[in-house]
Tab-separated table of C-alpha atoms and ligand atoms in Angstrom:
chain	number	residue	atom	x	y	z
A	105	MET	CA	135.460	118.689	128.150
A	106	THR	CA	136.962	120.941	125.464
A	107	LEU	CA	134.616	121.362	122.538
A	108	ASP	CA	135.369	122.740	119.065
A	109	LEU	CA	131.890	124.063	118.405
A	110	VAL	CA	128.658	124.517	120.308
A	111	ILE	CA	125.228	125.009	118.746
A	112	ARG	CA	123.525	126.912	121.521
A	113	GLY	CA	119.898	127.440	122.485
A	114	GLY	CA	118.139	125.628	119.659
A	115	THR	CA	115.352	123.067	119.644
A	116	VAL	CA	116.865	119.679	118.915
A	117	ALA	CA	114.736	117.066	117.145
A	118	THR	CA	115.393	113.371	116.669
A	119	ALA	CA	113.114	110.617	115.413
A	120	ALA	CA	112.104	110.080	119.052
A	121	ASP	CA	112.220	113.456	120.854
A	122	VAL	CA	112.047	117.219	120.530
A	123	TYR	CA	113.826	119.189	123.299
A	124	ARG	CA	115.818	122.329	124.071
A	125	ALA	CA	119.565	121.711	124.368
A	126	ASP	CA	123.013	122.850	123.325
A	127	VAL	CA	124.919	120.458	121.067
A	128	GLY	CA	128.683	120.213	121.565
A	129	ILE	CA	130.977	118.985	118.800
A	130	ARG	CA	134.534	117.749	119.040
A	131	ASP	CA	136.677	116.150	116.315
A	132	GLY	CA	133.719	115.967	113.923
A	133	THR	CA	131.564	114.039	116.382
A	134	ILE	CA	128.689	114.991	118.660
A	135	ALA	CA	130.469	114.910	122.014
A	136	GLN	CA	128.016	116.514	124.455
A	137	ILE	CA	124.344	117.408	124.645
A	138	GLY	CA	123.277	119.562	127.551
A	139	LEU	CA	122.728	123.102	128.786
A	140	GLY	CA	125.322	125.832	129.246
A	141	LEU	CA	127.940	124.245	126.979
A	142	GLU	CA	130.984	126.352	126.081
A	143	ALA	CA	133.414	126.304	123.143
A	144	ALA	CA	135.670	128.688	121.245
A	145	GLU	CA	133.107	128.773	118.427
A	146	VAL	CA	129.429	129.144	119.230
A	147	ILE	CA	126.469	129.222	116.846
A	148	ASP	CA	123.428	130.922	118.335
A	149	ALA	CA	120.438	128.753	117.389
A	150	THR	CA	117.821	130.593	119.433
A	151	GLY	CA	114.472	130.251	117.663
A	152	ARG	CA	115.923	127.659	115.297
A	153	LEU	CA	115.520	123.894	114.880
A	154	VAL	CA	118.608	121.735	115.189
A	155	LEU	CA	117.989	118.653	113.034
A	156	PRO	CA	120.097	115.738	111.824
A	157	GLY	CA	121.402	116.579	108.358
A	158	GLY	CA	119.218	115.110	105.674
A	159	ILE	CA	120.245	111.831	104.094
A	160	ASP	CA	118.995	111.537	100.539
A	161	SER	CA	119.308	107.849	99.774
A	162	HIS	CA	118.060	108.065	96.189
A	163	VAL	CA	119.929	110.412	93.860
A	164	HIS	CA	121.464	110.069	90.411
A	165	ILE	CA	124.626	112.004	89.663
A	166	SER	CA	126.830	111.788	86.552
A	167	GLN	CA	124.990	108.648	85.473
A	168	PRO	CA	125.397	107.744	81.780
A	169	SER	CA	121.939	108.226	80.276
A	170	GLY	CA	122.008	107.203	76.642
A	171	ASP	CA	123.260	108.530	73.316
A	172	GLY	CA	123.963	112.236	73.466
A	173	ILE	CA	122.160	112.689	76.802
A	174	VAL	CA	124.093	114.185	79.697
A	175	MET	CA	122.948	114.388	83.288
A	176	ALA	CA	122.818	117.972	84.510
A	177	ASP	CA	124.739	117.354	87.727
A	178	ASP	CA	128.226	116.143	88.430
A	179	PHE	CA	129.342	115.437	91.983
A	180	GLU	CA	130.304	119.045	92.605
A	181	SER	CA	126.997	120.616	91.596
A	182	GLY	CA	124.857	117.721	92.821
A	183	THR	CA	126.306	117.659	96.325
A	184	ARG	CA	126.407	121.473	96.526
A	185	SER	CA	122.708	121.545	95.736
A	186	ALA	CA	122.080	118.768	98.272
A	187	LEU	CA	124.006	120.721	100.919
A	188	PHE	CA	122.004	123.919	100.414
A	189	GLY	CA	118.860	121.821	100.805
A	190	GLY	CA	119.907	120.710	104.297
A	191	ASN	CA	121.487	117.378	103.356
A	192	THR	CA	124.768	116.102	104.722
A	193	THR	CA	124.887	112.670	103.038
A	194	VAL	CA	123.725	111.458	99.634
A	195	LEU	CA	123.573	107.943	98.202
A	196	PRO	CA	123.926	108.071	94.419
A	197	PHE	CA	123.790	105.022	92.187
A	198	CYS	CA	126.736	103.383	90.493
A	199	LEU	CA	125.424	101.982	87.215
A	200	GLN	CA	126.985	98.811	85.846
A	201	ALA	CA	127.073	98.949	82.052
A	202	LYS	CA	126.336	95.683	80.235
A	203	GLY	CA	129.485	93.592	80.173
A	204	GLN	CA	131.189	95.788	82.756
A	205	SER	CA	132.404	94.519	86.086
A	206	LEU	CA	130.923	96.192	89.142
A	207	ARG	CA	134.430	96.990	90.417
A	208	ALA	CA	135.238	98.830	87.201
A	209	ALA	CA	131.979	100.772	87.430
A	210	LEU	CA	132.767	101.716	91.026
A	211	GLN	CA	136.243	102.864	90.096
A	212	ASP	CA	134.698	105.249	87.563
A	213	TYR	CA	132.235	106.699	90.067
A	214	HIS	CA	134.817	107.063	92.818
A	215	ALA	CA	137.061	108.892	90.356
A	216	LEU	CA	134.206	111.246	89.456
A	217	ALA	CA	133.390	111.914	93.125
A	218	GLU	CA	136.929	112.173	94.471
A	219	GLY	CA	137.694	115.693	95.672
A	220	GLN	CA	134.401	117.058	94.346
A	221	CYS	CA	131.835	116.497	97.081
A	222	TYR	CA	130.383	118.964	99.573
A	223	THR	CA	128.466	116.239	101.415
A	224	ASP	CA	129.375	112.769	102.580
A	225	HIS	CA	128.398	110.079	100.116
A	226	SER	CA	128.172	106.366	99.555
A	227	PHE	CA	127.071	104.294	96.556
A	228	HIS	CA	124.276	101.873	95.793
A	229	LEU	CA	125.026	99.543	92.895
A	230	ILE	CA	122.724	99.104	89.907
A	231	VAL	CA	122.958	95.507	88.714
A	232	SER	CA	122.206	95.465	84.981
A	233	ASP	CA	124.214	92.387	84.027
A	234	PRO	CA	123.848	89.668	86.679
A	235	THR	CA	126.322	87.147	85.289
A	236	GLN	CA	127.527	84.221	87.363
A	237	ALA	CA	130.771	86.046	88.034
A	238	VAL	CA	128.925	89.162	89.179
A	239	LEU	CA	126.537	87.285	91.471
A	240	GLY	CA	128.946	84.614	92.620
A	241	GLN	CA	132.113	86.608	93.260
A	242	GLU	CA	131.903	90.345	92.692
A	243	LEU	CA	128.766	91.202	94.619
A	244	PRO	CA	129.623	89.184	97.736
A	245	ALA	CA	133.073	90.813	97.868
A	246	LEU	CA	131.589	94.274	97.366
A	247	VAL	CA	128.988	93.765	100.090
A	248	ALA	CA	131.834	92.863	102.447
A	249	ASP	CA	133.601	96.074	101.344
A	250	GLY	CA	130.659	98.276	102.364
A	251	TYR	CA	128.516	98.424	99.204
A	252	THR	CA	125.571	96.852	100.965
A	253	SER	CA	122.632	97.705	98.707
A	254	PHE	CA	121.809	97.344	95.043
A	255	LYS	CA	118.983	98.332	92.753
A	256	VAL	CA	117.336	96.229	90.082
A	257	PHE	CA	114.998	97.511	87.394
A	258	MET	CA	111.863	95.859	86.020
A	259	THR	CA	111.694	98.508	83.281
A	260	TYR	CA	113.932	100.406	80.824
A	261	GLU	CA	115.420	98.701	77.811
A	262	GLY	CA	118.962	97.590	78.557
A	263	LEU	CA	118.453	97.778	82.317
A	264	ARG	CA	115.453	95.616	83.110
A	265	LEU	CA	116.053	92.178	84.553
A	266	ASN	CA	113.706	89.285	83.929
A	267	ASP	CA	112.202	87.345	86.822
A	268	ALA	CA	114.900	84.647	86.727
A	269	GLU	CA	117.596	87.326	86.932
A	270	ILE	CA	115.815	89.123	89.764
A	271	LEU	CA	115.485	85.852	91.673
A	272	ALA	CA	119.202	85.120	91.212
A	273	THR	CA	120.146	88.645	92.294
A	274	MET	CA	117.880	88.453	95.331
A	275	ASP	CA	119.428	85.116	96.206
A	276	THR	CA	122.844	86.786	96.299
A	277	ALA	CA	121.352	89.358	98.639
A	278	ARG	CA	120.039	86.559	100.839
A	279	ARG	CA	123.455	84.922	101.011
A	280	THR	CA	125.352	88.140	101.684
A	281	GLY	CA	122.931	90.228	103.764
A	282	ALA	CA	122.624	92.965	101.166
A	283	LEU	CA	119.466	94.978	100.586
A	284	VAL	CA	117.716	94.954	97.204
A	285	MET	CA	115.936	98.067	95.927
A	286	VAL	CA	113.426	97.503	93.146
A	287	HIS	CA	112.084	99.835	90.464
A	288	CYS	CA	108.639	98.353	89.907
A	289	GLU	CA	107.110	98.902	86.460
A	290	ASN	CA	106.187	96.198	83.946
A	291	GLU	CA	108.296	96.871	80.828
A	292	ASP	CA	106.289	94.604	78.490
A	293	ALA	CA	103.047	96.329	79.448
A	294	ILE	CA	104.664	99.741	78.884
A	295	ARG	CA	105.909	98.701	75.451
A	296	TYR	CA	102.456	97.469	74.515
A	297	LEU	CA	100.918	100.801	75.548
A	298	ILE	CA	103.608	102.847	73.805
A	299	GLY	CA	102.893	100.904	70.604
A	300	ARG	CA	99.194	101.731	70.898
A	301	GLN	CA	99.792	105.429	71.547
A	302	GLU	CA	102.230	105.835	68.689
A	303	ALA	CA	99.888	103.960	66.320
A	304	GLU	CA	97.299	106.594	67.220
A	305	GLY	CA	99.841	109.341	66.461
A	306	GLU	CA	100.155	110.446	70.075
A	307	VAL	CA	103.778	111.395	70.777
A	308	ARG	CA	103.449	114.311	73.247
A	309	PRO	CA	105.002	114.214	76.742
A	310	LYS	CA	101.624	113.552	78.349
A	311	ALA	CA	101.666	110.069	76.770
A	312	HIS	CA	104.523	109.203	79.108
A	313	ALA	CA	101.939	109.108	81.910
A	314	THR	CA	99.237	107.225	80.012
A	315	THR	CA	101.691	104.518	78.923
A	316	ARG	CA	102.781	103.925	82.535
A	317	PRO	CA	99.438	103.705	84.365
A	318	VAL	CA	98.984	102.593	87.972
A	319	ALA	CA	98.371	98.967	86.916
A	320	VAL	CA	101.869	98.802	85.395
A	321	GLU	CA	103.381	99.765	88.745
A	322	ARG	CA	100.937	97.774	90.886
A	323	GLU	CA	101.570	94.524	88.987
A	324	ALA	CA	105.348	94.918	89.168
A	325	THR	CA	105.211	95.831	92.852
A	326	HIS	CA	103.203	92.691	93.567
A	327	ARG	CA	105.681	90.593	91.566
A	328	ALA	CA	108.759	92.111	93.218
A	329	LEU	CA	107.271	91.477	96.652
A	330	SER	CA	106.424	87.900	95.696
A	331	LEU	CA	109.957	87.267	94.417
A	332	ALA	CA	111.335	88.711	97.654
A	333	GLU	CA	108.998	86.483	99.669
A	334	ILE	CA	110.130	83.425	97.723
A	335	THR	CA	113.832	84.237	98.150
A	336	GLU	CA	113.292	85.399	101.758
A	337	VAL	CA	114.963	88.780	101.468
A	338	PRO	CA	113.994	92.197	102.777
A	339	ILE	CA	113.438	94.723	99.981
A	340	VAL	CA	112.939	98.406	99.338
A	341	ILE	CA	110.207	99.401	96.907
A	342	VAL	CA	111.501	102.726	95.599
A	343	HIS	CA	109.621	105.775	94.305
A	344	VAL	CA	106.087	104.550	95.016
A	345	SER	CA	103.495	106.786	93.358
A	346	ASN	CA	100.055	105.490	94.266
A	347	GLY	CA	97.668	103.827	96.702
A	348	ALA	CA	97.433	100.465	94.909
A	349	ALA	CA	101.209	99.915	95.112
A	350	MET	CA	101.044	101.023	98.764
A	351	ALA	CA	98.373	98.399	99.404
A	352	GLU	CA	100.720	95.747	97.988
A	353	ILE	CA	103.386	96.843	100.473
A	354	ALA	CA	100.917	96.789	103.355
A	355	SER	CA	99.708	93.263	102.408
A	356	ALA	CA	103.260	91.953	102.181
A	357	ARG	CA	104.001	93.377	105.622
A	358	ALA	CA	100.845	91.752	106.962
A	359	ARG	CA	102.222	88.435	105.661
A	360	GLY	CA	105.370	89.081	107.688
A	361	GLN	CA	107.695	90.349	104.966
A	362	LYS	CA	110.346	92.971	105.666
A	363	VAL	CA	109.563	95.765	103.220
A	364	VAL	CA	110.654	99.384	103.152
A	365	GLY	CA	108.520	101.813	101.154
A	366	GLU	CA	109.907	104.988	99.623
A	367	THR	CA	108.069	107.923	98.102
A	368	CYS	CA	109.276	111.237	96.678
A	369	PRO	CA	108.192	114.894	96.401
A	370	GLN	CA	106.921	114.498	92.840
A	371	TYR	CA	104.160	112.157	94.014
A	372	LEU	CA	102.923	114.736	96.524
A	373	MET	CA	103.344	117.888	94.464
A	374	LEU	CA	102.854	117.047	90.765
A	375	THR	CA	100.153	115.346	88.717
A	376	ALA	CA	99.952	113.862	85.221
A	377	LYS	CA	98.384	117.171	84.147
A	378	ASP	CA	101.820	118.754	84.516
A	379	LEU	CA	103.003	116.586	81.622
A	380	ASP	CA	100.362	118.207	79.409
A	381	GLY	CA	102.048	121.619	79.289
A	382	MET	CA	102.167	123.874	76.244
A	383	ASP	CA	104.840	123.372	73.606
A	384	TRP	CA	106.622	120.320	75.071
A	385	GLU	CA	106.873	121.978	78.530
A	386	GLY	CA	105.493	118.705	79.899
A	387	ALA	CA	108.920	117.161	79.259
A	388	LYS	CA	110.094	118.936	82.413
A	389	PHE	CA	107.971	116.536	84.471
A	390	VAL	CA	108.764	113.243	82.723
A	391	CYS	CA	109.892	110.760	85.346
A	392	SER	CA	109.085	107.142	86.139
A	393	PRO	CA	106.748	106.188	87.645
A	394	PRO	CA	104.924	109.309	86.445
A	395	PRO	CA	103.048	111.686	88.732
A	396	ARG	CA	99.382	110.595	89.043
A	397	ASP	CA	96.324	112.597	90.175
A	398	GLU	CA	95.122	114.429	93.286
A	399	ALA	CA	93.583	111.278	94.804
A	400	GLU	CA	96.917	109.446	94.531
A	401	GLN	CA	98.701	112.445	96.053
A	402	GLU	CA	96.376	112.135	99.027
A	403	ALA	CA	97.041	108.385	99.186
A	404	CYS	CA	100.791	109.074	99.316
A	405	TRP	CA	100.258	111.597	102.118
A	406	ARG	CA	98.363	108.923	104.040
A	407	GLY	CA	101.296	106.584	103.499
A	408	ILE	CA	103.651	109.192	104.912
A	409	GLU	CA	101.418	109.789	107.917
A	410	THR	CA	100.649	106.151	108.699
A	411	GLY	CA	104.039	104.543	108.087
A	412	VAL	CA	103.552	102.711	104.785
A	413	PHE	CA	106.508	104.868	103.758
A	414	ASP	CA	109.700	104.822	105.782
A	415	LEU	CA	111.740	106.840	103.328
A	416	PHE	CA	111.182	110.178	101.653
A	417	SER	CA	113.858	110.638	98.980
A	418	SER	CA	114.224	112.982	96.038
A	419	ASP	CA	115.023	110.565	93.181
A	420	HIS	CA	117.026	113.569	91.954
A	421	CYS	CA	117.761	112.691	88.337
A	422	PRO	CA	118.438	116.019	86.668
A	423	PHE	CA	118.425	116.827	82.963
A	424	ARG	CA	118.451	120.304	81.549
A	425	TYR	CA	115.228	121.196	79.742
A	426	ASP	CA	116.266	123.562	76.958
A	427	ASP	CA	119.310	121.629	75.877
A	428	PRO	CA	120.065	119.190	73.040
A	429	ALA	CA	121.698	116.921	75.652
A	430	GLY	CA	118.642	117.093	77.908
A	431	LYS	CA	114.863	116.909	77.762
A	432	LEU	CA	114.673	118.706	74.384
A	433	ASN	CA	117.195	116.490	72.636
A	434	PRO	CA	116.480	116.076	68.904
A	435	ARG	CA	114.793	112.691	69.366
A	436	GLY	CA	113.031	113.803	72.537
A	437	ARG	CA	111.256	116.479	70.467
A	438	THR	CA	109.818	113.765	68.229
A	439	SER	CA	108.286	111.462	70.862
A	440	PHE	CA	107.799	111.159	74.596
A	441	ARG	CA	109.605	107.835	74.514
A	442	HIS	CA	112.937	109.612	73.849
A	443	ILE	CA	112.623	112.201	76.626
A	444	PRO	CA	115.123	111.290	79.351
A	445	ASN	CA	113.361	110.126	82.504
A	446	GLY	CA	113.981	112.016	85.701
A	447	ILE	CA	113.617	115.389	87.362
A	448	PRO	CA	115.765	117.498	89.703
A	449	GLY	CA	114.837	117.832	93.381
A	450	VAL	CA	117.686	117.176	95.820
A	451	GLU	CA	117.649	120.759	97.140
A	452	THR	CA	113.883	121.083	97.479
A	453	ARG	CA	113.074	117.656	99.024
A	454	LEU	CA	113.405	118.723	102.657
A	455	PRO	CA	111.833	122.202	102.398
A	456	ILE	CA	108.848	120.708	100.542
A	457	LEU	CA	108.223	118.024	103.180
A	458	PHE	CA	108.796	120.494	106.008
A	459	SER	CA	106.462	123.086	104.528
A	460	GLU	CA	103.711	120.783	103.275
A	461	GLY	CA	104.087	118.231	106.063
A	462	VAL	CA	105.279	119.843	109.305
A	463	ALA	CA	104.173	123.466	108.838
A	464	LYS	CA	100.730	122.355	107.620
A	465	GLY	CA	100.341	119.939	110.539
A	466	ARG	CA	100.292	116.665	108.589
A	467	ILE	CA	103.332	115.193	110.362
A	468	ASP	CA	105.300	116.136	113.453
A	469	LEU	CA	108.953	117.054	113.603
A	470	SER	CA	110.101	113.621	114.765
A	471	ARG	CA	108.354	111.938	111.856
A	472	PHE	CA	110.016	114.460	109.524
A	473	VAL	CA	113.427	113.545	110.934
A	474	ALA	CA	112.698	109.819	110.613
A	475	LEU	CA	111.521	110.124	106.999
A	476	THR	CA	114.390	112.315	105.870
A	477	ALA	CA	117.404	111.102	107.861
A	478	THR	CA	117.110	108.441	110.564
A	479	ASN	CA	115.314	105.780	108.527
A	480	HIS	CA	117.746	106.238	105.624
A	481	ALA	CA	120.683	105.628	107.957
A	482	ARG	CA	119.124	102.497	109.459
A	483	THR	CA	117.880	101.120	106.172
A	484	TYR	CA	121.214	101.513	104.426
A	485	GLY	CA	123.683	100.828	107.218
A	486	LEU	CA	125.028	104.320	107.942
A	487	GLU	CA	125.767	103.585	111.569
A	488	ARG	CA	127.030	106.988	112.723
A	489	LYS	CA	124.493	109.077	110.853
A	490	GLY	CA	120.863	110.118	110.916
A	491	SER	CA	120.447	111.308	114.496
A	492	ILE	CA	121.658	113.784	117.074
A	493	ALA	CA	123.197	111.682	119.809
A	494	ILE	CA	126.560	111.402	121.500
A	495	GLY	CA	129.063	109.580	119.313
A	496	MET	CA	127.282	110.287	116.029
A	497	ASP	CA	128.889	112.205	113.174
A	498	ALA	CA	128.214	115.908	113.653
A	499	ASP	CA	126.004	116.183	110.558
A	500	ILE	CA	123.505	118.871	111.444
A	501	ALA	CA	121.168	121.298	109.687
A	502	ILE	CA	119.946	124.382	111.527
A	503	TRP	CA	116.533	125.383	110.237
A	504	ASN	CA	114.553	128.590	110.434
A	505	PRO	CA	111.045	127.153	110.726
A	506	GLU	CA	109.460	130.545	109.979
A	507	ALA	CA	111.454	131.428	106.848
A	508	LYS	CA	109.207	132.123	103.851
A	509	ARG	CA	110.599	131.401	100.413
A	510	THR	CA	109.286	130.844	96.934
A	511	ILE	CA	111.078	128.135	94.991
A	512	ARG	CA	112.876	129.741	92.052
A	513	HIS	CA	115.402	127.761	90.085
A	514	ALA	CA	117.557	130.873	89.897
A	515	ASP	CA	118.107	130.547	93.670
A	516	LEU	CA	118.991	126.840	93.598
A	517	HIS	CA	122.441	125.314	93.141
A	518	ASP	CA	122.002	122.338	90.806
A	519	GLY	CA	123.101	122.102	87.195
A	520	ALA	CA	119.621	121.954	85.677
A	521	ASP	CA	117.876	124.945	84.106
A	522	TYR	CA	114.498	124.583	85.815
A	523	SER	CA	112.779	123.320	88.928
A	524	PRO	CA	109.587	121.253	88.634
A	525	TYR	CA	108.434	123.134	91.753
A	526	GLU	CA	108.987	126.677	90.413
A	527	GLY	CA	106.728	129.149	92.242
A	528	THR	CA	105.885	126.876	95.179
A	529	GLU	CA	105.592	128.827	98.437
A	530	ILE	CA	107.614	127.313	101.246
A	531	THR	CA	107.630	127.855	105.014
A	532	GLY	CA	110.854	126.670	106.672
A	533	TRP	CA	114.330	126.454	105.181
A	534	PRO	CA	117.745	125.198	106.378
A	535	GLU	CA	120.086	128.136	106.975
A	536	THR	CA	123.267	126.559	108.347
A	537	VAL	CA	124.563	123.108	107.441
A	538	ILE	CA	127.364	121.282	109.232
A	539	VAL	CA	129.037	118.175	107.803
A	540	GLY	CA	131.282	116.148	110.105
A	541	GLY	CA	131.609	119.123	112.461
A	542	LYS	CA	132.630	121.530	109.670
A	543	VAL	CA	130.297	124.448	108.977
A	544	MET	CA	129.755	124.210	105.217
A	545	VAL	CA	126.860	126.657	104.791
A	546	ARG	CA	126.514	129.514	107.285
A	547	GLU	CA	123.235	131.423	107.145
A	548	GLY	CA	122.810	130.702	103.478
A	549	GLU	CA	126.425	131.371	102.452
A	550	LEU	CA	128.720	128.596	101.231
A	551	ILE	CA	131.866	128.652	103.357
A	552	GLY	CA	133.041	125.046	102.963
A	553	ALA	CA	135.052	123.744	100.054
A	554	LYS	CA	134.375	120.937	97.645
A	555	GLY	CA	136.218	117.787	98.603
A	556	GLU	CA	135.315	118.122	102.278
A	557	GLY	CA	132.531	115.574	101.867
A	558	ARG	CA	133.870	112.072	102.458
A	559	TYR	CA	133.082	108.642	101.084
A	560	VAL	CA	131.404	106.467	103.727
A	561	PRO	CA	131.474	102.651	103.527
A	562	ARG	CA	128.310	101.129	104.943
A	563	SER	CA	127.338	98.271	107.239
A	564	ARG	CA	124.557	95.902	106.337
A	565	SER	CA	121.017	97.212	106.617
A	566	ALA	CA	119.382	96.933	110.018
A	567	LEU	CA	116.759	94.839	108.181
A	568	ALA	CA	119.283	92.229	107.070
A	569	ALA	CA	121.836	92.550	109.834
A	570	SER	CA	120.240	90.179	112.340
A	571	ALA	CA	121.436	87.234	110.247
A	572	TYR	CA	124.985	88.678	109.977
A	573	PRO	CA	126.435	89.537	113.396
B	3	URP	O1	112.472	108.840	86.145
B	3	URP	C1	113.251	108.478	86.977
B	3	URP	N1	112.849	108.127	88.182
B	3	URP	N2	114.533	108.441	86.683
B	3	URP	C2	115.552	108.042	87.528
B	3	URP	C3	115.886	106.627	87.362
B	3	URP	C4	115.056	105.806	88.279
B	3	URP	O2	114.318	104.990	87.794
B	3	URP	O3	115.145	105.947	89.476
B	4	ZN	ZN1	113.889	103.826	89.490
B	5	ZN	ZN1	115.953	106.951	90.738
């Protein structure tokens, strides 16, 4: 068999196995796995790990974020940063504005992404206006067109849905085989707590954490799971930050519900104390749910080790810090409630989990692959992605497991002006990244061009698919 490219002599890892083999690529697809493979182009991977490219199924890019606030990444910088972090596919969100049709929103996002991406990409929808037309006609047609997942919010003014709207949206998912992702925080409880803090004159960034305590997330997680049980749909609980919300997921599973749990680097690496930095520095760490404490970090690690979590995503939602369109916008300087929510992290997600998880012996390589690639592909219907096997897209990251690096924003490739993980020591980094058989990053150097990343329509989730042959 004539191959275009062989990755020779590396240690291949999948969610099931770790073994020595050459990987042969032809026409953008993994065509052969074996020993002694030959091709015109050979990459020597001796001493390296050959892993499926990361799939980051929770990123925000070019998302409108309120008056005068601009997200720090467009599709060029966001996917370039993802690529350097060992990712080959990202799933950003397409936000429906109130009154807007989902098709119109998608047209906007496709136009922004077209010709700009270094990685493959697909879109989740954010349903903010679940009218009869949206739920009855648009969503079913879009699911059939390959937009097979959508997110609903229980918080954020202008985005949150009430229980009746969530039930109606979940019912559309039930009828169409789509997967619902839920942001679980109780908006009314948050507003009550914000009112109390501001009445006491507390406006600093640290109040973002105290006005969104664990109970706010736990209650909403319980409610989302109950609504999913009632409507009989599988759901994803995204960006879980603590043990109480994890216990809700575990109980729902014990009742027989299909639930996917997702956590993110911020819940392993940051705490609420980070929001208490000098001179508004805490704004750099404002995200929702907020980082908790060391005990909750440990709980999240247990969830990663024991399988409460299937997905480890970045929730990359970048805003510049020292910028009037970012964290330090004029209103954001007056109160925590006006600081845009979200932090950057698409490039550091995989190195952090590798270093803190694999190198420190908390998880093995196969679990790393499952949490960062394979489970994302299965959960979100990316049939040809997330593993190294014959017939799969040749999306591969070659890692140096011994590389030592210190995270410095100056070395990263996103559009923000800081990293929440500045100064963190890392062992293990992806050196070469291949997307669809094309070497995009070779030993740390960008050699691919923007626009080589393709849009990928998706099948239904493996969780929902059994009802939809
Ligand atoms: O603070 C966060 N997580 N911002 C991103 C939007 C979201 O809720 O995922
Ligand atoms: Zn969210
Ligand atoms: Zn998010």
